[in-house]
Short mmCIF file of C-alpha atoms in Angstrom, two decimals:
data_model
loop_
_atom_site.label_atom_id
_atom_site.label_comp_id
_atom_site.label_asym_id
_atom_site.label_seq_id
_atom_site.Cartn_x
_atom_site.Cartn_y
_atom_site.Cartn_z
CA MET A 14 106.71 143.75 -64.50
CA LYS A 15 108.45 142.31 -61.31
CA SER A 16 105.54 141.91 -59.97
CA TRP A 17 104.01 139.20 -62.40
CA LEU A 18 107.77 137.46 -62.52
CA MET A 19 107.89 136.62 -59.01
CA PRO A 20 105.61 133.97 -58.33
CA LEU A 21 106.38 132.84 -62.16
CA ALA A 22 110.06 132.06 -61.18
CA PHE A 23 108.83 130.52 -57.55
CA SER A 24 106.64 128.30 -59.51
CA CYS A 25 109.28 127.18 -60.96
CA LEU A 26 111.77 126.31 -58.15
CA LEU A 27 108.32 124.61 -56.65
CA LYS A 28 108.42 122.21 -59.62
CA GLU A 29 112.01 121.67 -59.73
CA GLU A 30 112.17 120.88 -55.70
CA LEU A 31 109.25 117.93 -56.32
CA ARG A 32 111.14 116.33 -59.40
CA LYS A 33 114.37 116.38 -57.68
CA LEU A 34 112.46 114.78 -54.19
CA ARG A 35 110.90 112.04 -56.59
CA GLU A 36 113.67 110.82 -58.43
CA GLU A 37 115.46 110.44 -55.02
CA THR A 38 112.52 108.24 -53.21
CA ASN A 39 112.22 105.91 -56.46
CA ALA A 40 108.50 105.15 -55.56
CA GLU A 41 107.82 103.93 -58.64
CA THR A 42 110.66 100.91 -58.72
CA LEU A 43 109.93 101.01 -55.33
CA LYS A 44 106.01 99.14 -56.18
CA GLN A 45 107.44 96.88 -59.06
CA GLU A 46 109.75 95.59 -56.01
CA LEU A 47 107.22 95.00 -54.42
CA GLU A 48 105.03 93.17 -56.53
CA LYS A 49 107.79 90.94 -57.23
CA GLU A 50 108.04 89.81 -53.97
CA LYS A 51 103.95 89.13 -53.68
CA LEU A 52 104.08 86.66 -57.05
CA LYS A 53 106.39 85.25 -55.81
CA ARG A 54 104.97 84.52 -52.11
CA ILE A 55 101.80 83.38 -53.82
CA GLU A 56 104.15 80.81 -55.62
CA LEU A 57 106.08 79.56 -52.56
CA GLU A 58 102.18 79.06 -51.38
CA GLN A 59 101.60 76.95 -54.29
CA LYS A 60 104.16 74.80 -54.12
CA VAL A 61 103.73 74.47 -50.38
CA SER A 62 100.26 73.35 -50.88
CA ASP A 63 101.31 70.85 -53.80
CA VAL A 64 104.27 68.75 -51.95
CA LEU A 65 101.65 68.39 -49.07
CA LYS A 66 99.16 66.77 -51.12
CA VAL A 67 101.68 64.66 -52.30
CA ARG A 68 102.61 62.87 -48.74
CA GLY A 69 99.08 62.38 -48.06
CA GLU A 70 98.43 60.29 -51.25
CA ASP A 71 101.97 58.32 -50.53
CA SER A 72 100.29 57.66 -46.89
CA SER A 73 97.20 56.85 -47.60
CA SER A 74 98.56 54.52 -50.32
CA GLN A 75 100.77 52.82 -47.81
CA GLN A 76 98.49 52.41 -45.37
CA SER A 77 96.10 50.76 -48.03
CA THR A 78 99.12 47.60 -48.50
CA LYS A 79 99.91 47.49 -45.10
CA ALA A 80 96.27 46.31 -44.53
CA PRO A 81 95.87 43.26 -47.19
CA THR A 82 99.12 42.37 -45.05
CA SER A 83 98.67 42.35 -42.24
CA VAL A 84 95.33 41.17 -42.08
CA ASN A 85 97.25 38.11 -44.16
CA GLY A 86 100.14 37.36 -42.14
CA THR A 87 99.49 36.69 -38.92
CA ASP A 88 104.16 37.10 -38.32
CA LYS A 89 104.17 40.55 -39.37
CA ARG A 90 100.57 41.30 -36.90
CA GLY A 91 102.96 39.91 -34.32
CA GLN A 92 105.90 41.64 -35.16
CA THR A 93 103.62 44.93 -34.63
CA PHE A 94 102.03 43.71 -31.17
CA TYR A 95 105.63 43.06 -30.05
CA SER A 96 106.89 46.24 -31.33
CA LYS A 97 103.51 48.32 -29.12
CA ILE A 98 104.37 46.31 -26.44
CA GLN A 99 108.46 47.40 -26.31
CA LYS A 100 107.60 51.02 -26.75
CA TRP A 101 105.16 50.85 -24.08
CA PHE A 102 107.89 49.82 -22.14
CA PHE A 103 110.28 51.85 -22.52
CA GLU A 104 108.29 54.28 -22.16
CA LYS A 105 107.66 53.71 -19.11
CA PHE A 106 110.27 52.15 -17.39
CA SER A 107 113.57 53.80 -20.15
CA GLU A 108 114.11 56.66 -16.95
CA TYR A 109 114.01 54.07 -14.47
CA ILE A 110 116.37 51.99 -16.00
CA GLU A 111 118.64 55.07 -16.67
CA ASP A 112 119.01 55.10 -13.09
CA PHE A 113 120.92 52.33 -12.84
CA GLN A 114 123.46 52.74 -15.25
CA PHE A 115 127.28 52.29 -13.45
CA GLN A 116 129.24 55.56 -13.42
CA GLN A 117 132.48 56.29 -11.65
CA GLU A 118 132.57 58.18 -8.23
CA GLU A 119 133.30 61.79 -8.24
CA ILE A 120 135.08 62.74 -4.83
CA PRO A 121 134.11 66.18 -4.02
CA VAL A 122 137.69 68.24 -3.12
CA GLU A 123 136.70 69.90 0.15
CA THR A 124 138.20 73.81 0.65
CA GLU A 125 139.33 74.18 4.10
CA GLU A 126 138.65 77.52 5.68
CA PRO A 127 142.01 79.72 6.77
CA LEU A 128 142.35 79.81 10.92
CA SER A 129 140.02 82.56 12.00
CA ALA A 130 139.62 83.32 15.50
CA LYS A 131 135.58 84.66 14.61
CA ARG A 132 135.10 81.49 13.11
CA LEU A 133 136.51 79.29 15.47
CA THR A 134 134.27 81.28 18.19
CA GLU A 135 131.52 80.99 16.05
CA ASN A 136 131.87 76.95 15.63
CA MET A 137 132.55 76.34 19.63
CA ARG A 138 128.72 77.98 19.72
CA ARG A 139 127.56 76.18 16.92
CA LEU A 140 128.72 72.95 18.45
CA LYS A 141 127.32 73.80 22.08
CA ARG A 142 123.51 74.79 20.60
CA GLY A 143 124.11 71.27 18.99
CA ALA A 144 124.99 69.50 21.85
CA LYS A 145 121.85 71.20 24.10
CA PRO A 146 119.27 68.66 23.17
CA VAL A 147 121.11 65.94 23.90
CA THR A 148 122.84 67.17 27.40
CA SER A 149 119.35 68.20 28.38
CA PHE A 150 118.03 64.61 27.73
CA LEU A 151 121.02 63.08 28.98
CA LYS A 152 120.75 65.80 32.93
CA ASN A 153 116.87 64.30 32.13
CA LEU A 154 118.16 60.93 32.63
CA SER A 155 120.37 61.40 35.56
CA ALA A 156 117.80 63.38 37.32
CA LEU A 157 115.25 60.94 36.73
CA SER A 158 118.25 58.36 37.91
CA ASN A 159 118.72 60.83 41.17
CA TRP A 160 115.40 61.20 42.26
CA HIS A 161 115.67 64.52 41.66
CA SER A 162 111.73 64.96 41.72
CA VAL A 163 110.93 61.80 43.86
CA TYR A 164 107.13 61.81 42.44
CA THR A 165 108.03 61.97 39.12
CA SER A 166 111.19 58.86 39.25
CA VAL A 167 108.03 57.13 40.99
CA ILE A 168 105.75 57.03 38.40
CA ALA A 169 108.25 56.52 35.92
CA PHE A 170 109.72 53.43 37.53
CA ILE A 171 106.13 51.61 37.78
CA ILE A 172 105.37 52.57 34.06
CA TYR A 173 108.26 50.62 33.13
CA MET A 174 108.25 48.15 34.91
CA ASN A 175 104.54 47.07 34.29
CA ALA A 176 105.24 48.18 30.34
CA VAL A 177 108.58 46.16 30.71
CA TRP A 178 106.60 43.31 32.48
CA HIS A 179 103.79 43.45 29.97
CA GLY A 180 105.70 43.19 26.95
CA TRP A 181 105.16 46.69 26.15
CA ALA A 182 108.29 48.38 26.37
CA ILE A 183 109.24 49.10 22.51
CA PRO A 184 106.01 50.18 21.80
CA MET A 185 105.87 52.74 25.10
CA PHE A 186 109.79 54.15 23.84
CA LEU A 187 108.30 54.62 20.59
CA PHE A 188 105.30 56.42 21.52
CA LEU A 189 107.31 58.73 24.34
CA ALA A 190 109.44 59.63 20.74
CA ILE A 191 105.71 60.80 18.90
CA LEU A 192 104.56 62.81 21.99
CA ARG A 193 108.01 64.46 21.88
CA LEU A 194 108.02 65.05 18.34
CA SER A 195 104.53 66.38 18.77
CA LEU A 196 105.74 68.56 21.33
CA ASN A 197 108.61 70.08 19.10
CA TYR A 198 106.08 70.76 16.32
CA LEU A 199 104.21 73.22 19.38
CA ILE A 200 106.82 75.22 20.66
CA ALA A 201 107.19 74.91 16.67
CA ARG A 202 104.42 77.16 16.65
CA GLY A 203 104.75 78.90 19.54
CA TRP A 204 104.09 77.29 22.13
CA ARG A 205 105.60 78.13 25.72
CA ILE A 206 105.97 74.38 26.88
CA GLN A 207 108.08 72.99 29.12
CA TRP A 208 109.15 69.11 29.51
CA SER A 209 111.80 69.05 31.60
CA ILE A 210 113.06 67.44 35.14
CA VAL A 211 115.71 69.70 35.53
CA PRO A 212 114.68 73.42 34.94
CA GLU A 213 116.31 74.82 31.73
CA VAL A 214 119.26 77.88 32.42
CA SER A 215 119.08 80.26 29.20
CA ASP A 216 122.10 80.79 28.09
CA PRO A 217 123.54 85.05 28.82
CA VAL A 218 123.46 87.16 26.23
CA GLU A 219 126.88 88.04 24.97
CA PRO A 220 127.31 91.71 23.89
CA SER A 221 128.64 92.09 20.38
CA LYS A 222 133.01 91.49 19.39
CA GLU A 223 133.57 93.85 16.83
CA ASP A 224 135.48 96.62 18.53
CA LEU A 225 137.56 94.25 20.62
CA THR A 226 141.36 95.19 20.70
CA VAL A 227 144.63 92.82 19.57
CA SER A 228 144.78 92.06 23.40
CA GLU A 229 141.54 91.01 23.80
CA LYS A 230 140.72 89.04 20.23
CA PHE A 231 144.43 87.17 21.63
CA GLN A 232 142.43 85.94 25.27
CA LEU A 233 139.37 85.12 23.09
CA VAL A 234 141.40 83.01 20.99
CA LEU A 235 143.28 81.89 24.08
CA ASP A 236 139.49 81.27 26.20
CA VAL A 237 137.65 79.27 23.24
CA ALA A 238 141.64 77.13 22.15
CA GLN A 239 141.25 76.54 26.00
CA LYS A 240 137.68 74.98 25.86
CA ALA A 241 138.40 73.27 22.59
CA GLN A 242 141.25 71.22 23.60
CA ASN A 243 139.63 70.01 26.91
CA LEU A 244 136.33 68.99 24.91
CA PHE A 245 138.92 67.08 22.39
CA GLY A 246 140.44 65.57 25.04
CA LYS A 247 137.28 64.35 26.59
CA MET A 248 136.64 62.74 23.37
CA ALA A 249 139.99 61.51 22.63
CA ASP A 250 139.40 59.96 26.20
CA VAL A 251 136.53 58.14 25.29
CA LEU A 252 137.31 57.13 22.38
CA GLU A 253 140.79 55.40 23.53
CA LYS A 254 139.30 53.57 26.52
CA ILE A 255 136.76 51.60 23.92
CA LYS A 256 139.05 51.22 21.05
CA ASN A 257 141.55 50.14 24.79
CA LEU A 258 138.33 47.62 25.28
CA PHE A 259 138.13 45.88 22.74
CA MET A 260 141.45 45.49 21.59
CA TRP A 261 142.74 43.37 24.52
CA VAL A 262 144.74 46.46 25.97
CA HIS A 263 143.99 45.04 28.85
CA PRO A 264 143.35 42.12 29.36
CA GLU A 265 141.54 41.50 32.76
CA ILE A 266 138.75 43.86 31.45
CA THR A 267 137.97 42.53 28.28
CA GLN A 268 138.38 39.12 29.65
CA LYS A 269 134.41 39.82 31.77
CA LEU A 270 133.01 41.48 28.40
CA TYR A 271 134.02 38.53 26.41
CA ILE A 272 132.51 35.70 28.97
CA GLY A 273 129.39 38.74 29.31
CA LEU A 274 129.17 38.35 25.50
CA TRP A 275 129.11 34.16 25.42
CA LEU A 276 126.09 34.17 27.86
CA LEU A 277 124.23 35.99 26.30
CA PHE A 278 125.08 33.97 23.17
CA ILE A 279 123.86 30.74 25.08
CA ALA A 280 120.84 32.19 27.05
CA SER A 281 119.60 33.75 22.85
CA CYS A 282 120.30 30.27 21.94
CA PHE A 283 118.27 28.45 24.34
CA PHE A 284 115.52 31.06 26.26
CA PRO A 285 112.77 32.45 24.37
CA TYR A 286 113.05 36.62 23.41
CA ARG A 287 109.89 37.35 25.27
CA ILE A 288 111.39 35.31 28.41
CA LEU A 289 115.14 36.99 27.85
CA GLY A 290 114.23 40.71 26.77
CA LEU A 291 112.08 40.80 30.64
CA PHE A 292 114.79 39.33 31.84
CA ILE A 293 116.93 42.21 31.05
CA GLY A 294 114.60 44.79 31.18
CA LEU A 295 113.85 44.38 34.40
CA TYR A 296 117.47 43.95 35.48
CA GLY A 297 118.25 47.66 33.37
CA GLY A 298 114.80 49.54 35.21
CA VAL A 299 116.00 48.00 38.26
CA LYS A 300 119.94 48.61 37.89
CA PHE A 301 119.21 52.58 36.50
CA PHE A 302 116.38 53.43 38.87
CA LEU A 303 117.36 51.79 42.22
CA ILE A 304 120.83 50.70 41.97
CA ASP A 305 122.08 53.58 40.91
CA PHE A 306 120.67 56.18 43.17
CA ILE A 307 122.71 53.92 46.14
CA PHE A 308 125.67 53.61 44.65
CA LYS A 309 125.72 57.32 43.45
CA ARG A 310 125.07 58.28 47.39
CA CYS A 311 127.30 55.26 48.83
CA PRO A 312 131.00 56.40 46.71
CA ARG A 313 132.48 53.13 48.55
CA LEU A 314 129.67 50.58 47.45
CA ARG A 315 130.50 51.78 43.63
CA GLU A 316 134.09 51.40 44.20
CA LYS A 317 133.49 47.80 44.99
CA TYR A 318 130.93 46.98 43.44
CA ASP A 319 129.64 48.69 40.73
CA THR A 320 131.23 46.31 37.87
CA PRO A 321 130.47 48.65 34.63
CA TYR A 322 131.90 51.76 37.03
CA ILE A 323 135.44 49.48 38.15
CA VAL A 324 135.91 48.47 33.86
CA TRP A 325 135.29 51.68 32.53
CA LYS A 326 137.35 53.13 34.69
CA ASN A 327 140.07 50.76 34.97
CA LEU A 328 140.37 51.08 31.43
CA PRO A 329 143.34 53.11 30.18
CA THR A 330 143.95 55.51 27.45
CA ASP A 331 146.88 56.25 25.37
CA PRO A 332 149.00 58.02 26.90
CA GLN A 333 147.88 56.57 30.23
CA LEU A 334 149.61 53.18 28.23
CA LYS A 335 152.48 55.41 27.15
CA GLU A 336 153.54 56.38 31.04
CA ARG A 337 153.01 52.77 32.05
CA SER A 338 155.50 51.56 29.66
CA ASN A 339 158.23 54.07 30.44
CA ALA A 340 157.47 53.00 33.70
CA MET A 341 158.32 49.09 32.89
CA LEU A 342 160.92 50.49 30.60
CA THR A 343 162.85 52.10 34.01
CA ARG A 344 162.35 49.23 36.00
CA ARG A 345 164.38 47.25 33.18
CA ILE A 346 167.40 48.83 34.06
CA PRO A 347 169.66 46.90 35.91
CA THR A 348 170.51 47.39 39.59
CA VAL A 349 173.54 46.26 40.32
CA VAL A 350 176.20 48.29 38.56
CA SER A 351 180.49 49.96 39.20
CA ARG A 352 180.60 52.85 41.61
CA SER A 353 182.02 54.62 39.17
CA ASN A 354 178.96 54.01 36.33
CA VAL A 355 176.83 55.20 39.29
CA THR A 356 177.91 58.25 39.98
CA ALA A 357 178.04 59.11 36.15
CA ASN A 358 174.67 58.20 36.10
CA VAL A 359 173.71 60.46 39.54
CA MET A 360 175.71 63.12 37.84
CA CYS A 361 173.27 62.91 34.59
CA VAL A 362 170.27 62.74 36.40
CA TYR A 363 171.64 66.03 38.19
CA SER A 364 172.23 67.64 35.34
CA ARG A 365 169.06 66.77 33.67
CA GLU A 366 166.91 67.51 36.29
CA ASP A 367 168.97 70.98 36.58
CA ASP A 368 168.19 71.65 32.96
CA GLY A 369 164.72 70.94 32.42
CA ALA A 370 162.70 71.11 35.87
CA ARG A 371 162.33 74.64 36.60
CA SER A 372 161.26 73.73 40.57
CA HIS A 373 164.74 72.03 42.32
CA SER A 374 166.77 75.74 41.20
CA LYS A 375 163.70 77.48 42.64
CA LYS A 376 163.78 75.32 45.70
CA SER A 377 166.91 75.99 46.24
CA SER A 378 167.32 79.88 45.77
CA PHE A 379 163.59 80.11 46.53
CA SER A 380 164.13 81.99 50.19
CA GLU A 381 166.94 83.96 49.37
CA ILE A 382 165.07 85.48 46.38
CA PHE A 383 161.76 86.76 48.13
CA SER A 384 163.84 87.16 51.33
CA LEU A 385 161.55 84.27 53.19
CA ALA A 386 162.65 81.87 56.40
CA GLU A 387 164.28 78.85 54.62
CA ASN A 388 161.49 76.99 55.79
CA GLU A 389 159.03 78.56 53.55
CA ARG A 390 159.05 76.62 50.45
CA PRO A 391 156.41 76.35 47.39
CA LEU A 392 153.69 73.86 48.36
CA PRO A 393 154.27 70.34 46.20
CA VAL A 394 150.98 71.95 43.57
CA CYS A 395 153.17 75.29 42.41
CA GLU A 396 156.86 73.79 42.34
CA ASN A 397 156.93 75.14 39.13
CA GLY A 398 155.05 77.93 39.59
CA TRP A 399 152.44 79.14 38.02
CA ARG A 400 152.75 81.24 35.17
CA CYS A 401 150.95 84.46 34.54
CA CYS A 402 150.65 88.12 34.49
CA LEU A 403 149.99 90.38 37.20
CA ILE A 404 147.46 93.73 36.92
CA ASN A 405 148.76 96.06 39.71
CA ARG A 406 145.46 98.50 38.93
CA ASP A 407 146.80 101.58 41.00
CA LYS A 408 149.81 101.94 39.30
CA LYS A 409 149.50 104.47 35.69
CA ILE A 410 152.78 103.46 34.20
CA PRO A 411 152.77 100.77 32.10
CA THR A 412 155.85 98.69 33.30
CA ASP A 413 154.10 98.79 36.68
CA TYR A 414 150.63 97.83 35.48
CA ILE A 415 151.27 94.47 33.85
CA ARG A 416 154.20 92.32 35.05
CA HIS A 417 154.56 88.82 33.81
CA GLY A 418 156.11 86.10 35.69
CA PHE A 419 154.97 83.33 38.10
CA LEU A 420 152.84 82.36 40.95
CA TYR A 421 153.85 80.76 44.16
CA VAL A 422 151.98 79.76 47.19
CA THR A 423 153.56 78.55 50.72
CA GLU A 424 152.32 77.91 54.50
CA ASN A 425 152.47 81.85 54.56
CA TYR A 426 153.22 83.71 51.72
CA LEU A 427 151.57 84.39 48.27
CA CYS A 428 154.77 84.88 46.29
CA PHE A 429 154.80 86.35 42.52
CA GLU A 430 158.25 85.93 41.22
CA SER A 431 158.59 88.54 38.48
CA SER A 432 160.30 87.10 34.42
CA LYS A 433 162.40 90.24 34.42
CA SER A 434 165.74 90.70 35.17
CA GLY A 435 168.33 93.54 37.07
CA SER A 436 167.34 96.65 38.19
CA SER A 437 163.60 96.47 36.80
CA LYS A 438 162.42 93.04 38.27
CA LYS A 439 159.92 93.60 41.04
CA ASN A 440 158.98 90.16 42.98
CA LYS A 441 155.62 90.79 44.58
CA ILE A 442 154.99 89.30 48.29
CA ILE A 443 151.68 89.01 50.14
CA LYS A 444 151.04 87.30 53.69
CA LEU A 445 147.77 85.49 53.81
CA LYS A 446 146.55 86.33 56.87
CA GLU A 447 146.37 90.42 55.41
CA ILE A 448 144.05 89.14 52.51
CA THR A 449 140.48 90.30 53.20
CA GLU A 450 139.15 88.70 49.90
CA ILE A 451 140.06 86.16 47.16
CA GLN A 452 137.64 85.56 43.75
CA LYS A 453 137.51 84.65 40.71
CA TYR A 454 137.83 86.84 38.16
CA LYS A 455 137.24 87.86 34.52
CA VAL A 456 139.63 90.40 33.19
CA LEU A 457 138.16 90.82 29.72
CA SER A 458 133.78 90.25 30.92
CA VAL A 459 132.60 90.64 27.19
CA LEU A 460 134.35 87.57 26.64
CA PRO A 461 132.31 83.67 26.55
CA GLY A 462 133.48 81.74 30.09
CA SER A 463 134.57 82.66 33.84
CA GLY A 464 137.72 84.06 32.45
CA MET A 465 141.62 83.08 32.94
CA GLY A 466 142.21 85.29 36.31
CA ILE A 467 142.01 85.17 40.07
CA SER A 468 141.36 88.88 42.16
CA ILE A 469 143.48 88.90 45.47
CA THR A 470 142.33 92.25 47.66
CA THR A 471 144.08 93.70 51.04
CA PRO A 472 144.19 96.28 52.74
CA TYR A 473 147.06 97.89 51.27
CA THR A 474 145.66 98.32 47.85
CA GLN A 475 143.23 100.12 46.49
CA LYS A 476 141.73 97.99 43.90
CA PRO A 477 142.29 94.22 43.80
CA LEU A 478 145.44 92.77 41.79
CA VAL A 479 144.68 90.92 39.07
CA PHE A 480 146.98 87.15 38.50
CA GLY A 481 145.11 87.89 34.91
CA ALA A 482 145.66 85.11 31.55
CA MET A 483 146.30 81.81 34.00
CA LEU A 484 145.99 78.61 31.81
CA HIS A 485 146.03 76.84 35.19
CA ARG A 486 142.97 78.75 36.79
CA ASP A 487 141.02 76.63 39.11
CA GLU A 488 143.83 74.55 40.18
CA ALA A 489 145.65 77.97 41.50
CA PHE A 490 142.49 79.52 42.97
CA GLU A 491 141.79 75.64 44.79
CA ALA A 492 145.32 75.52 46.46
CA ILE A 493 145.60 79.16 47.19
CA ASN A 494 142.01 79.14 49.23
CA CYS A 495 142.13 75.98 51.04
CA GLN A 496 145.85 77.77 52.43
CA TYR A 497 143.70 81.36 53.26
CA THR A 498 141.40 79.19 54.98
CA LYS A 499 143.72 77.11 56.91
CA ILE A 500 145.75 80.59 58.13
CA ALA A 501 142.17 82.33 58.50
CA SER A 502 141.04 79.72 60.97
CA SER A 503 143.95 79.73 62.41
CA VAL A 504 144.53 82.96 63.34
CA SER A 505 140.75 83.23 63.99
CA SER A 506 141.08 80.32 66.95
CA ASN A 507 144.81 82.33 68.06
CA GLU A 508 142.81 85.07 68.86
CA SER A 509 139.58 83.56 70.24
#
């Protein structure tokens, strides 16, 4: 009995679960909603088709009504033709017309970069690389004028004079420009072509400077700043001379330019351009290839007869004008005054010299500081001394290894005065006749440039003494080396 009731109870449970599932899913209601949506879609499609049919009938009726009017009315035909032309014109040229619309100019604001030693060094290298084509071109022109290669200069002179005589100077320069661009194209494609009179020297590859110490970076900034200072100084001199030439600052020089321009203007009015161009071209060729060569070989002739060189040399810069004005002001001071005023002025002058000029105080006590004879005085080129630091690599103590001070050269000695005072003040005296070698020195080999130091080798030191961080290193080296050669020659003559 129990075995028969168990399957019956199980089937009842399955039927009950199936009924609940049907109630939860609501399959019938979903089917009804789907049928309603289909009917709505069919009705919307019918409405859209009806609207399209109505619009098509309206457009056809409008065209049928316009046709007889266009046939009957000549004015409307002209209007439609004009509208078509206007529409075509705007379609073709509307874009170009919009380009001519006036708008207020927007001035972009440039953001200034902060000062960076790395950025400064990189900009100096970029400037050097960018100016390299111009400098190489100027070197080649100078080599042609100096007859560095006789055969090349002769060929260039003959070709140039022949081209000027036959009126082919401009085509010749254009052909040279096209030839140079063609060679540059081949070089960019990987060809190895050297079209230069003076052989180009490749710059040495500099090692990486990422691992520099603080002192080395500071030295790098000083070296780059010195180069930038010299470069900007030369550029300022050129610009100031050109400005002063045209502003009648030096009337005698500007007068020559003024007369020359008037003569050229009158010649251009009365002579044909062919004859004028021929004369200018021939004079330029003879001046460039022959006269300049003679003037460079004979400096005295150049200083007397080379007018462009004399004009450019005598043109003053703004600092020179300032010095001249100060000299003129000092000359205007009355020379006849009372004795009391004279003594007062003299005392003021002495007090200013004692306060501002280091050389006078050094001259009076120089022999006492270095325990030398009184006739040993600094040379005129180094009365104030060259500021530097003495690097004695034989010493191990940091205070003795590097000492800051001033370097002097006398007739027989090289003297270094330490800037420290008291017991720690240690001066250095080197006899010029005991020096075995003197040469320019670069403290940090990884830095660009030739360095800012001088090395002195003596028999009493294992390693050469180095005087580094000298802003006027070349001037000091020339003075020391000149005095050293004088002493060495006198010693050798005495021994012989």
